[in-house]
Amino acid sequence: MLADVTTDLVLAVDVGGGTTKGEITDADGNVLCADTVETPYGEAAFEAIETLGLRLLDELTPDLRDRVARAAVILPGLVDPDRAIALFAANLGWRNVKVGSRFTDRWGLPVLIDHDVTVAGWAEWRYGAGRGHDDVCVLIIGTGISGTLSVGGRLVRASAGQSGVAQAGEYGHIPVRYRDGLPCPCGNVGCVETVASGPAIARAYAARTGREISGADVVFAALDTDPEAHAVVDDAVDALAAGLLGVVHASCPELIVLGGGLARAGTVLTSALQARLTTLLRVAPVPRIALGEFGIRAGLIGAAQLARTGSLR
């Protein structure tokens, strides 16, 4: 475990399938400089990360540059943080990329590597909507669905097994529509993601109405006037609740925090999920459903805190 660098500056980089965001912040969370670039396909993404970090560091005056004590880079897909390997990211086309010390060598400071959703969920639990609670499930809902679980004040993480590193928190790949579900890219049928992710909601609405739309936000905006939108969202909430039932019964979280792009739907989503879980749960206590505090910035905030504290604790 690395020592805290609570009084120094840190560099945080959040790599997404479309864009890569970076910023340098101080101990109070003030952003000194920030930038966003498109994420290239394949291993070119890692060169783009290096360049982005250098550009941000070069924006600082020499005295501030010397105060940047550590950095953290969070990556999508499957990640082995202990060996600094980007194992697999289907939408970015990389597999078993040995990150190693390349960022450290290029930036001249220690760099931690970790998984993007794990870090974003940890940030919401420790510093955001879940702070002060020991048993929290964070659900990040966007293009996909995944998240984190803390039990007894500890973050649940999978360990390396014979088949490699597993990624805990893949809630989106819990099958909930066994008989009549849609095929999922994971190879299963009827996973939560095929019903409740942003693209799935938009596809379902288009299939019901024959109208192509730009995204799930359009569906949520039409809830008050469009019965088809209401039916699609009800179906998505039902799938989310069904996927969470096993998690709730197994670990009894006191709080479920919703983050990611779809959480912009706000209380429409939290209220509906709260009502559905209240109807379904009989043995386990019904957790409270809350919106995340950090929104789409959860990853960057988490990466900065990871760099600052030296571990997810």
PDB file of C-alpha atoms in Angstrom:
ATOM      1  CA  MET A   1       0.000   0.000   0.000  1.00  0.00           C
ATOM      2  CA  LEU A   2       1.327   3.414  -0.981  1.00  0.00           C
ATOM      3  CA  ALA A   3       1.376   6.328   1.427  1.00  0.00           C
ATOM      4  CA  ASP A   4      -1.210   9.101   1.272  1.00  0.00           C
ATOM      5  CA  VAL A   5      -0.265  12.205  -0.701  1.00  0.00           C
ATOM      6  CA  THR A   6      -3.039  14.273   0.803  1.00  0.00           C
ATOM      7  CA  THR A   7      -1.421  17.665   0.408  1.00  0.00           C
ATOM      8  CA  ASP A   8      -0.060  17.242  -3.116  1.00  0.00           C
ATOM      9  CA  LEU A   9      -1.458  17.450  -6.629  1.00  0.00           C
ATOM     10  CA  VAL A  10      -2.536  14.360  -8.564  1.00  0.00           C
ATOM     11  CA  LEU A  11      -3.184  13.499 -12.202  1.00  0.00           C
ATOM     12  CA  ALA A  12      -6.341  11.479 -12.977  1.00  0.00           C
ATOM     13  CA  VAL A  13      -7.198   9.902 -16.349  1.00  0.00           C
ATOM     14  CA  ASP A  14     -10.516   8.180 -17.130  1.00  0.00           C
ATOM     15  CA  VAL A  15     -10.432   6.163 -20.362  1.00  0.00           C
ATOM     16  CA  GLY A  16     -13.791   5.567 -22.014  1.00  0.00           C
ATOM     17  CA  GLY A  17     -14.895   3.898 -25.209  1.00  0.00           C
ATOM     18  CA  GLY A  18     -15.519   7.252 -26.900  1.00  0.00           C
ATOM     19  CA  THR A  19     -13.397   9.778 -25.037  1.00  0.00           C
ATOM     20  CA  THR A  20     -10.506   9.915 -22.594  1.00  0.00           C
ATOM     21  CA  LYS A  21     -10.688  12.584 -19.900  1.00  0.00           C
ATOM     22  CA  GLY A  22      -7.853  13.842 -17.758  1.00  0.00           C
ATOM     23  CA  GLU A  23      -7.343  16.473 -15.090  1.00  0.00           C
ATOM     24  CA  ILE A  24      -4.937  17.594 -12.407  1.00  0.00           C
ATOM     25  CA  THR A  25      -6.485  18.478  -9.059  1.00  0.00           C
ATOM     26  CA  ASP A  26      -5.361  19.722  -5.672  1.00  0.00           C
ATOM     27  CA  ALA A  27      -6.203  18.282  -2.259  1.00  0.00           C
ATOM     28  CA  ASP A  28      -9.513  20.179  -2.149  1.00  0.00           C
ATOM     29  CA  GLY A  29     -10.612  18.787  -5.499  1.00  0.00           C
ATOM     30  CA  ASN A  30     -10.022  22.034  -7.375  1.00  0.00           C
ATOM     31  CA  VAL A  31      -9.224  21.401 -11.046  1.00  0.00           C
ATOM     32  CA  LEU A  32      -6.007  23.106 -12.131  1.00  0.00           C
ATOM     33  CA  CYS A  33      -6.164  21.896 -15.727  1.00  0.00           C
ATOM     34  CA  ALA A  34      -8.272  19.452 -17.726  1.00  0.00           C
ATOM     35  CA  ASP A  35      -8.609  18.081 -21.247  1.00  0.00           C
ATOM     36  CA  THR A  36     -10.600  15.519 -23.219  1.00  0.00           C
ATOM     37  CA  VAL A  37      -9.551  13.616 -26.344  1.00  0.00           C
ATOM     38  CA  GLU A  38     -11.144  10.949 -28.499  1.00  0.00           C
ATOM     39  CA  THR A  39     -10.084   7.418 -27.549  1.00  0.00           C
ATOM     40  CA  PRO A  40      -8.376   5.746 -30.521  1.00  0.00           C
ATOM     41  CA  TYR A  41      -9.108   2.128 -31.360  1.00  0.00           C
ATOM     42  CA  GLY A  42      -6.551  -0.493 -30.381  1.00  0.00           C
ATOM     43  CA  GLU A  43      -3.236   0.047 -28.646  1.00  0.00           C
ATOM     44  CA  ALA A  44      -3.037   3.584 -30.056  1.00  0.00           C
ATOM     45  CA  ALA A  45      -5.258   4.477 -27.093  1.00  0.00           C
ATOM     46  CA  PHE A  46      -2.291   4.090 -24.759  1.00  0.00           C
ATOM     47  CA  GLU A  47      -0.187   6.532 -26.749  1.00  0.00           C
ATOM     48  CA  ALA A  48      -3.105   8.978 -26.571  1.00  0.00           C
ATOM     49  CA  ILE A  49      -3.219   8.548 -22.778  1.00  0.00           C
ATOM     50  CA  GLU A  50       0.500   9.269 -22.512  1.00  0.00           C
ATOM     51  CA  THR A  51       0.199  12.371 -24.691  1.00  0.00           C
ATOM     52  CA  LEU A  52      -2.812  13.673 -22.763  1.00  0.00           C
ATOM     53  CA  GLY A  53      -1.006  13.284 -19.441  1.00  0.00           C
ATOM     54  CA  LEU A  54       2.090  15.056 -20.736  1.00  0.00           C
ATOM     55  CA  ARG A  55       0.012  17.914 -22.113  1.00  0.00           C
ATOM     56  CA  LEU A  56      -1.692  18.439 -18.762  1.00  0.00           C
ATOM     57  CA  LEU A  57       1.601  18.321 -16.861  1.00  0.00           C
ATOM     58  CA  ASP A  58       3.132  20.811 -19.294  1.00  0.00           C
ATOM     59  CA  GLU A  59       0.310  23.271 -18.581  1.00  0.00           C
ATOM     60  CA  LEU A  60       1.528  23.670 -15.011  1.00  0.00           C
ATOM     61  CA  THR A  61       4.184  26.076 -13.850  1.00  0.00           C
ATOM     62  CA  PRO A  62       7.440  24.339 -12.794  1.00  0.00           C
ATOM     63  CA  ASP A  63       6.702  24.728  -9.086  1.00  0.00           C
ATOM     64  CA  LEU A  64       3.239  23.156  -9.483  1.00  0.00           C
ATOM     65  CA  ARG A  65       4.577  20.437 -11.778  1.00  0.00           C
ATOM     66  CA  ASP A  66       6.956  19.388  -9.015  1.00  0.00           C
ATOM     67  CA  ARG A  67       3.998  18.993  -6.647  1.00  0.00           C
ATOM     68  CA  VAL A  68       2.237  16.342  -8.781  1.00  0.00           C
ATOM     69  CA  ALA A  69       2.970  13.341  -6.581  1.00  0.00           C
ATOM     70  CA  ARG A  70       1.113  10.498  -8.276  1.00  0.00           C
ATOM     71  CA  ALA A  71      -1.320   9.596 -11.068  1.00  0.00           C
ATOM     72  CA  ALA A  72      -4.075   7.048 -11.648  1.00  0.00           C
ATOM     73  CA  VAL A  73      -5.379   5.756 -14.978  1.00  0.00           C
ATOM     74  CA  ILE A  74      -8.661   3.857 -15.011  1.00  0.00           C
ATOM     75  CA  LEU A  75      -9.478   1.571 -17.929  1.00  0.00           C
ATOM     76  CA  PRO A  76     -12.621  -0.171 -19.244  1.00  0.00           C
ATOM     77  CA  GLY A  77     -13.062  -3.891 -19.810  1.00  0.00           C
ATOM     78  CA  LEU A  78     -11.095  -6.457 -17.844  1.00  0.00           C
ATOM     79  CA  VAL A  79      -8.122  -5.033 -15.956  1.00  0.00           C
ATOM     80  CA  ASP A  80      -5.413  -6.620 -13.800  1.00  0.00           C
ATOM     81  CA  PRO A  81      -4.340  -3.697 -11.571  1.00  0.00           C
ATOM     82  CA  ASP A  82      -1.682  -5.658  -9.702  1.00  0.00           C
ATOM     83  CA  ARG A  83       0.242  -6.529 -12.873  1.00  0.00           C
ATOM     84  CA  ALA A  84      -0.815  -3.363 -14.763  1.00  0.00           C
ATOM     85  CA  ILE A  85      -2.313  -5.285 -17.685  1.00  0.00           C
ATOM     86  CA  ALA A  86      -5.311  -4.230 -19.782  1.00  0.00           C
ATOM     87  CA  LEU A  87      -6.680  -7.734 -20.298  1.00  0.00           C
ATOM     88  CA  PHE A  88      -9.588  -7.128 -22.645  1.00  0.00           C
ATOM     89  CA  ALA A  89     -11.784  -4.320 -23.954  1.00  0.00           C
ATOM     90  CA  ALA A  90     -14.089  -5.457 -26.749  1.00  0.00           C
ATOM     91  CA  ASN A  91     -15.171  -2.009 -27.933  1.00  0.00           C
ATOM     92  CA  LEU A  92     -11.579  -0.714 -28.021  1.00  0.00           C
ATOM     93  CA  GLY A  93      -9.964  -3.769 -29.556  1.00  0.00           C
ATOM     94  CA  TRP A  94      -7.225  -4.488 -27.060  1.00  0.00           C
ATOM     95  CA  ARG A  95      -6.274  -7.727 -25.361  1.00  0.00           C
ATOM     96  CA  ASN A  96      -3.477  -8.463 -22.858  1.00  0.00           C
ATOM     97  CA  VAL A  97      -1.793  -5.082 -23.247  1.00  0.00           C
ATOM     98  CA  LYS A  98       1.053  -4.845 -20.752  1.00  0.00           C
ATOM     99  CA  VAL A  99       0.817  -1.294 -19.508  1.00  0.00           C
ATOM    100  CA  GLY A 100       3.617  -1.887 -17.026  1.00  0.00           C
ATOM    101  CA  SER A 101       5.609   1.240 -16.289  1.00  0.00           C
ATOM    102  CA  ARG A 102       4.990   3.038 -19.576  1.00  0.00           C
ATOM    103  CA  PHE A 103       3.018   5.902 -17.980  1.00  0.00           C
ATOM    104  CA  THR A 104       5.434   6.159 -15.065  1.00  0.00           C
ATOM    105  CA  ASP A 105       8.391   6.303 -17.463  1.00  0.00           C
ATOM    106  CA  ARG A 106       6.708   8.928 -19.645  1.00  0.00           C
ATOM    107  CA  TRP A 107       5.347  11.166 -16.890  1.00  0.00           C
ATOM    108  CA  GLY A 108       8.092  10.723 -14.306  1.00  0.00           C
ATOM    109  CA  LEU A 109       5.802   9.882 -11.366  1.00  0.00           C
ATOM    110  CA  PRO A 110       4.181   6.765  -9.843  1.00  0.00           C
ATOM    111  CA  VAL A 111       1.026   5.675 -11.678  1.00  0.00           C
ATOM    112  CA  LEU A 112      -1.733   3.335 -10.478  1.00  0.00           C
ATOM    113  CA  ILE A 113      -3.881   1.342 -12.919  1.00  0.00           C
ATOM    114  CA  ASP A 114      -7.406   0.123 -12.166  1.00  0.00           C
ATOM    115  CA  HIS A 115     -10.862  -0.612 -13.580  1.00  0.00           C
ATOM    116  CA  ASP A 116     -13.067   2.352 -14.470  1.00  0.00           C
ATOM    117  CA  VAL A 117     -16.404   1.211 -13.027  1.00  0.00           C
ATOM    118  CA  THR A 118     -14.782  -0.219  -9.905  1.00  0.00           C
ATOM    119  CA  VAL A 119     -13.127   3.111  -9.190  1.00  0.00           C
ATOM    120  CA  ALA A 120     -16.250   5.133 -10.032  1.00  0.00           C
ATOM    121  CA  GLY A 121     -18.399   2.945  -7.773  1.00  0.00           C
ATOM    122  CA  TRP A 122     -15.829   3.099  -4.978  1.00  0.00           C
ATOM    123  CA  ALA A 123     -15.842   6.897  -5.230  1.00  0.00           C
ATOM    124  CA  GLU A 124     -19.634   7.056  -4.922  1.00  0.00           C
ATOM    125  CA  TRP A 125     -19.518   4.706  -1.935  1.00  0.00           C
ATOM    126  CA  ARG A 126     -16.646   6.295  -0.021  1.00  0.00           C
ATOM    127  CA  TYR A 127     -17.013   9.966  -0.954  1.00  0.00           C
ATOM    128  CA  GLY A 128     -20.391  10.420  -2.637  1.00  0.00           C
ATOM    129  CA  ALA A 129     -23.948   9.238  -2.092  1.00  0.00           C
ATOM    130  CA  GLY A 130     -22.878   6.152  -0.139  1.00  0.00           C
ATOM    131  CA  ARG A 131     -20.503   7.754   2.332  1.00  0.00           C
ATOM    132  CA  GLY A 132     -21.131   6.766   5.926  1.00  0.00           C
ATOM    133  CA  HIS A 133     -22.670   3.426   4.941  1.00  0.00           C
ATOM    134  CA  ASP A 134     -20.882   0.077   5.161  1.00  0.00           C
ATOM    135  CA  ASP A 135     -23.164  -1.996   2.916  1.00  0.00           C
ATOM    136  CA  VAL A 136     -23.721  -0.331  -0.442  1.00  0.00           C
ATOM    137  CA  CYS A 137     -24.359  -1.497  -4.002  1.00  0.00           C
ATOM    138  CA  VAL A 138     -23.443   1.018  -6.696  1.00  0.00           C
ATOM    139  CA  LEU A 139     -24.976   0.430 -10.120  1.00  0.00           C
ATOM    140  CA  ILE A 140     -23.466   2.300 -13.078  1.00  0.00           C
ATOM    141  CA  ILE A 141     -26.027   2.335 -15.907  1.00  0.00           C
ATOM    142  CA  GLY A 142     -25.101   3.534 -19.368  1.00  0.00           C
ATOM    143  CA  THR A 143     -24.063   1.744 -22.540  1.00  0.00           C
ATOM    144  CA  GLY A 144     -23.575  -1.258 -20.265  1.00  0.00           C
ATOM    145  CA  ILE A 145     -24.468  -2.040 -16.668  1.00  0.00           C
ATOM    146  CA  SER A 146     -21.980  -2.902 -13.943  1.00  0.00           C
ATOM    147  CA  GLY A 147     -20.994  -1.631 -10.533  1.00  0.00           C
ATOM    148  CA  THR A 148     -19.567  -2.353  -7.123  1.00  0.00           C
ATOM    149  CA  LEU A 149     -20.585  -3.885  -3.834  1.00  0.00           C
ATOM    150  CA  SER A 150     -19.276  -3.049  -0.385  1.00  0.00           C
ATOM    151  CA  VAL A 151     -20.073  -5.380   2.497  1.00  0.00           C
ATOM    152  CA  GLY A 152     -19.139  -4.675   6.078  1.00  0.00           C
ATOM    153  CA  GLY A 153     -17.172  -1.620   5.036  1.00  0.00           C
ATOM    154  CA  ARG A 154     -15.027  -3.492   2.507  1.00  0.00           C
ATOM    155  CA  LEU A 155     -15.107  -3.336  -1.273  1.00  0.00           C
ATOM    156  CA  VAL A 156     -15.787  -6.744  -2.832  1.00  0.00           C
ATOM    157  CA  ARG A 157     -13.204  -7.576  -5.489  1.00  0.00           C
ATOM    158  CA  ALA A 158     -12.587 -10.790  -7.409  1.00  0.00           C
ATOM    159  CA  SER A 159      -9.190 -12.442  -7.147  1.00  0.00           C
ATOM    160  CA  ALA A 160      -7.102 -14.102  -9.833  1.00  0.00           C
ATOM    161  CA  GLY A 161      -8.086 -17.694 -10.517  1.00  0.00           C
ATOM    162  CA  GLN A 162      -6.984 -20.399 -12.912  1.00  0.00           C
ATOM    163  CA  SER A 163      -8.707 -18.658 -15.802  1.00  0.00           C
ATOM    164  CA  GLY A 164      -7.212 -15.263 -15.079  1.00  0.00           C
ATOM    165  CA  VAL A 165      -8.658 -12.149 -13.436  1.00  0.00           C
ATOM    166  CA  ALA A 166     -12.420 -11.925 -12.985  1.00  0.00           C
ATOM    167  CA  GLN A 167     -14.222  -8.594 -12.801  1.00  0.00           C
ATOM    168  CA  ALA A 168     -16.632  -8.394  -9.872  1.00  0.00           C
ATOM    169  CA  GLY A 169     -19.807  -6.376 -10.304  1.00  0.00           C
ATOM    170  CA  GLU A 170     -20.978  -7.475 -13.767  1.00  0.00           C
ATOM    171  CA  TYR A 171     -24.633  -6.972 -12.847  1.00  0.00           C
ATOM    172  CA  GLY A 172     -25.559  -6.361 -16.468  1.00  0.00           C
ATOM    173  CA  HIS A 173     -24.840  -9.977 -17.348  1.00  0.00           C
ATOM    174  CA  ILE A 174     -27.223 -11.527 -14.839  1.00  0.00           C
ATOM    175  CA  PRO A 175     -29.832 -13.323 -17.007  1.00  0.00           C
ATOM    176  CA  VAL A 176     -33.399 -12.276 -16.181  1.00  0.00           C
ATOM    177  CA  ARG A 177     -35.286 -13.266 -19.364  1.00  0.00           C
ATOM    178  CA  TYR A 178     -34.355 -16.898 -19.871  1.00  0.00           C
ATOM    179  CA  ARG A 179     -37.093 -17.987 -22.267  1.00  0.00           C
ATOM    180  CA  ASP A 180     -37.970 -14.982 -24.387  1.00  0.00           C
ATOM    181  CA  GLY A 181     -34.920 -12.761 -23.950  1.00  0.00           C
ATOM    182  CA  LEU A 182     -32.666 -11.161 -26.525  1.00  0.00           C
ATOM    183  CA  PRO A 183     -29.168 -12.473 -27.265  1.00  0.00           C
ATOM    184  CA  CYS A 184     -26.453 -10.674 -25.317  1.00  0.00           C
ATOM    185  CA  PRO A 185     -22.944 -10.025 -26.737  1.00  0.00           C
ATOM    186  CA  CYS A 186     -21.600 -12.028 -23.777  1.00  0.00           C
ATOM    187  CA  GLY A 187     -23.122 -15.160 -25.335  1.00  0.00           C
ATOM    188  CA  ASN A 188     -26.031 -15.561 -22.936  1.00  0.00           C
ATOM    189  CA  VAL A 189     -29.703 -14.752 -23.456  1.00  0.00           C
ATOM    190  CA  GLY A 190     -31.863 -12.215 -21.638  1.00  0.00           C
ATOM    191  CA  CYS A 191     -29.182 -10.452 -19.584  1.00  0.00           C
ATOM    192  CA  VAL A 192     -30.142  -7.300 -17.694  1.00  0.00           C
ATOM    193  CA  GLU A 193     -28.178  -5.225 -20.217  1.00  0.00           C
ATOM    194  CA  THR A 194     -30.376  -6.420 -23.091  1.00  0.00           C
ATOM    195  CA  VAL A 195     -33.373  -4.769 -21.414  1.00  0.00           C
ATOM    196  CA  ALA A 196     -32.220  -1.982 -19.089  1.00  0.00           C
ATOM    197  CA  SER A 197     -29.105  -0.384 -20.605  1.00  0.00           C
ATOM    198  CA  GLY A 198     -29.377   2.921 -22.453  1.00  0.00           C
ATOM    199  CA  PRO A 199     -29.099   1.393 -25.962  1.00  0.00           C
ATOM    200  CA  ALA A 200     -31.518  -1.397 -25.018  1.00  0.00           C
ATOM    201  CA  ILE A 201     -34.173   1.097 -23.904  1.00  0.00           C
ATOM    202  CA  ALA A 202     -33.765   3.099 -27.116  1.00  0.00           C
ATOM    203  CA  ARG A 203     -33.993  -0.072 -29.253  1.00  0.00           C
ATOM    204  CA  ALA A 204     -37.081  -1.305 -27.405  1.00  0.00           C
ATOM    205  CA  TYR A 205     -38.844   2.017 -27.917  1.00  0.00           C
ATOM    206  CA  ALA A 206     -37.978   2.035 -31.621  1.00  0.00           C
ATOM    207  CA  ALA A 207     -39.265  -1.524 -31.987  1.00  0.00           C
ATOM    208  CA  ARG A 208     -42.591  -0.639 -30.321  1.00  0.00           C
ATOM    209  CA  THR A 209     -43.176   2.649 -32.154  1.00  0.00           C
ATOM    210  CA  GLY A 210     -41.256   2.371 -35.409  1.00  0.00           C
ATOM    211  CA  ARG A 211     -39.531   5.667 -34.531  1.00  0.00           C
ATOM    212  CA  GLU A 212     -35.758   5.792 -34.319  1.00  0.00           C
ATOM    213  CA  ILE A 213     -34.498   7.985 -31.467  1.00  0.00           C
ATOM    214  CA  SER A 214     -31.139   9.350 -30.377  1.00  0.00           C
ATOM    215  CA  GLY A 215     -31.034   7.667 -26.980  1.00  0.00           C
ATOM    216  CA  ALA A 216     -32.806   6.581 -23.805  1.00  0.00           C
ATOM    217  CA  ASP A 217     -33.091  10.189 -22.593  1.00  0.00           C
ATOM    218  CA  VAL A 218     -35.812  10.716 -25.203  1.00  0.00           C
ATOM    219  CA  VAL A 219     -37.811   7.831 -23.742  1.00  0.00           C
ATOM    220  CA  PHE A 220     -37.603   9.143 -20.181  1.00  0.00           C
ATOM    221  CA  ALA A 221     -38.572  12.638 -21.350  1.00  0.00           C
ATOM    222  CA  ALA A 222     -41.738  11.248 -22.961  1.00  0.00           C
ATOM    223  CA  LEU A 223     -42.983   9.303 -19.930  1.00  0.00           C
ATOM    224  CA  ASP A 224     -45.792  11.708 -19.047  1.00  0.00           C
ATOM    225  CA  THR A 225     -47.339  11.727 -22.519  1.00  0.00           C
ATOM    226  CA  ASP A 226     -46.350   8.506 -24.280  1.00  0.00           C
ATOM    227  CA  PRO A 227     -47.724   5.121 -23.079  1.00  0.00           C
ATOM    228  CA  GLU A 228     -45.123   3.277 -25.174  1.00  0.00           C
ATOM    229  CA  ALA A 229     -42.302   5.098 -23.389  1.00  0.00           C
ATOM    230  CA  HIS A 230     -43.884   4.204 -20.059  1.00  0.00           C
ATOM    231  CA  ALA A 231     -44.092   0.521 -21.041  1.00  0.00           C
ATOM    232  CA  VAL A 232     -40.436   0.416 -22.119  1.00  0.00           C
ATOM    233  CA  VAL A 233     -39.201   2.037 -18.901  1.00  0.00           C
ATOM    234  CA  ASP A 234     -41.404  -0.242 -16.784  1.00  0.00           C
ATOM    235  CA  ASP A 235     -39.830  -3.241 -18.515  1.00  0.00           C
ATOM    236  CA  ALA A 236     -36.317  -1.871 -17.913  1.00  0.00           C
ATOM    237  CA  VAL A 237     -37.017  -1.244 -14.226  1.00  0.00           C
ATOM    238  CA  ASP A 238     -38.472  -4.746 -13.891  1.00  0.00           C
ATOM    239  CA  ALA A 239     -35.255  -6.215 -15.351  1.00  0.00           C
ATOM    240  CA  LEU A 240     -33.079  -4.108 -13.051  1.00  0.00           C
ATOM    241  CA  ALA A 241     -35.073  -5.202 -10.018  1.00  0.00           C
ATOM    242  CA  ALA A 242     -34.960  -8.857 -11.043  1.00  0.00           C
ATOM    243  CA  GLY A 243     -31.203  -8.677 -11.485  1.00  0.00           C
ATOM    244  CA  LEU A 244     -30.750  -7.066  -8.086  1.00  0.00           C
ATOM    245  CA  LEU A 245     -32.880  -9.544  -6.146  1.00  0.00           C
ATOM    246  CA  GLY A 246     -30.101 -12.080  -5.731  1.00  0.00           C
ATOM    247  CA  VAL A 247     -27.619  -9.389  -4.739  1.00  0.00           C
ATOM    248  CA  VAL A 248     -29.996  -7.986  -2.127  1.00  0.00           C
ATOM    249  CA  HIS A 249     -30.813 -11.379  -0.652  1.00  0.00           C
ATOM    250  CA  ALA A 250     -27.139 -12.398  -0.547  1.00  0.00           C
ATOM    251  CA  SER A 251     -25.645  -9.237   0.944  1.00  0.00           C
ATOM    252  CA  CYS A 252     -28.493  -7.027   2.292  1.00  0.00           C
ATOM    253  CA  PRO A 253     -27.159  -3.641   1.137  1.00  0.00           C
ATOM    254  CA  GLU A 254     -28.749  -0.771   3.016  1.00  0.00           C
ATOM    255  CA  LEU A 255     -28.371   1.491   0.009  1.00  0.00           C
ATOM    256  CA  ILE A 256     -28.327   1.113  -3.784  1.00  0.00           C
ATOM    257  CA  VAL A 257     -26.759   4.050  -5.615  1.00  0.00           C
ATOM    258  CA  LEU A 258     -27.526   4.616  -9.300  1.00  0.00           C
ATOM    259  CA  GLY A 259     -24.847   6.292 -11.398  1.00  0.00           C
ATOM    260  CA  GLY A 260     -23.823   6.581 -15.033  1.00  0.00           C
ATOM    261  CA  GLY A 261     -25.499   8.344 -17.917  1.00  0.00           C
ATOM    262  CA  LEU A 262     -28.928   6.797 -17.392  1.00  0.00           C
ATOM    263  CA  ALA A 263     -29.068   8.114 -13.834  1.00  0.00           C
ATOM    264  CA  ARG A 264     -29.786  11.503 -15.403  1.00  0.00           C
ATOM    265  CA  ALA A 265     -33.385  10.272 -15.537  1.00  0.00           C
ATOM    266  CA  GLY A 266     -33.391  11.196 -11.846  1.00  0.00           C
ATOM    267  CA  THR A 267     -36.177  10.379  -9.423  1.00  0.00           C
ATOM    268  CA  VAL A 268     -38.286   8.847 -12.190  1.00  0.00           C
ATOM    269  CA  LEU A 269     -35.848   5.938 -12.190  1.00  0.00           C
ATOM    270  CA  THR A 270     -35.085   5.772  -8.470  1.00  0.00           C
ATOM    271  CA  SER A 271     -38.755   5.936  -7.446  1.00  0.00           C
ATOM    272  CA  ALA A 272     -39.775   3.236  -9.909  1.00  0.00           C
ATOM    273  CA  LEU A 273     -36.978   0.889  -8.825  1.00  0.00           C
ATOM    274  CA  GLN A 274     -37.714   1.556  -5.144  1.00  0.00           C
ATOM    275  CA  ALA A 275     -41.372   0.662  -5.685  1.00  0.00           C
ATOM    276  CA  ARG A 276     -40.563  -2.488  -7.644  1.00  0.00           C
ATOM    277  CA  LEU A 277     -38.102  -3.815  -5.053  1.00  0.00           C
ATOM    278  CA  THR A 278     -40.591  -3.021  -2.272  1.00  0.00           C
ATOM    279  CA  THR A 279     -43.155  -5.184  -4.067  1.00  0.00           C
ATOM    280  CA  LEU A 280     -40.760  -8.086  -4.668  1.00  0.00           C
ATOM    281  CA  LEU A 281     -38.769  -8.351  -1.445  1.00  0.00           C
ATOM    282  CA  ARG A 282     -40.204 -10.413   1.400  1.00  0.00           C
ATOM    283  CA  VAL A 283     -37.266 -11.781   3.403  1.00  0.00           C
ATOM    284  CA  ALA A 284     -34.447  -9.291   2.897  1.00  0.00           C
ATOM    285  CA  PRO A 285     -34.926  -5.657   3.971  1.00  0.00           C
ATOM    286  CA  VAL A 286     -35.679  -3.218   1.163  1.00  0.00           C
ATOM    287  CA  PRO A 287     -32.652  -1.008   0.483  1.00  0.00           C
ATOM    288  CA  ARG A 288     -33.024   2.697  -0.147  1.00  0.00           C
ATOM    289  CA  ILE A 289     -32.433   3.760  -3.757  1.00  0.00           C
ATOM    290  CA  ALA A 290     -30.464   6.985  -4.297  1.00  0.00           C
ATOM    291  CA  LEU A 291     -28.868   8.856  -7.169  1.00  0.00           C
ATOM    292  CA  GLY A 292     -25.097   9.142  -7.268  1.00  0.00           C
ATOM    293  CA  GLU A 293     -23.644  12.516  -6.372  1.00  0.00           C
ATOM    294  CA  PHE A 294     -20.873  12.613  -8.972  1.00  0.00           C
ATOM    295  CA  GLY A 295     -22.733  11.694 -12.169  1.00  0.00           C
ATOM    296  CA  ILE A 296     -20.482  11.099 -15.154  1.00  0.00           C
ATOM    297  CA  ARG A 297     -17.540  12.587 -13.210  1.00  0.00           C
ATOM    298  CA  ALA A 298     -17.459   9.671 -10.767  1.00  0.00           C
ATOM    299  CA  GLY A 299     -14.600   8.004 -12.633  1.00  0.00           C
ATOM    300  CA  LEU A 300     -12.384  11.085 -12.641  1.00  0.00           C
ATOM    301  CA  ILE A 301     -13.122  11.853  -9.007  1.00  0.00           C
ATOM    302  CA  GLY A 302     -12.415   8.248  -8.083  1.00  0.00           C
ATOM    303  CA  ALA A 303      -9.165   8.173 -10.068  1.00  0.00           C
ATOM    304  CA  ALA A 304      -7.966  11.310  -8.287  1.00  0.00           C
ATOM    305  CA  GLN A 305      -8.817   9.815  -4.889  1.00  0.00           C
ATOM    306  CA  LEU A 306      -7.105   6.545  -5.843  1.00  0.00           C
ATOM    307  CA  ALA A 307      -3.975   8.461  -6.798  1.00  0.00           C
ATOM    308  CA  ARG A 308      -4.167  10.426  -3.578  1.00  0.00           C
ATOM    309  CA  THR A 309      -4.762   7.541  -1.158  1.00  0.00           C
ATOM    310  CA  GLY A 310      -2.766   4.876  -2.981  1.00  0.00           C
ATOM    311  CA  SER A 311      -5.446   2.143  -2.772  1.00  0.00           C
ATOM    312  CA  LEU A 312      -9.194   1.456  -2.883  1.00  0.00           C
ATOM    313  CA  ARG A 313      -9.913   1.360   0.820  1.00  0.00           C
TER     314      ARG A 313
END
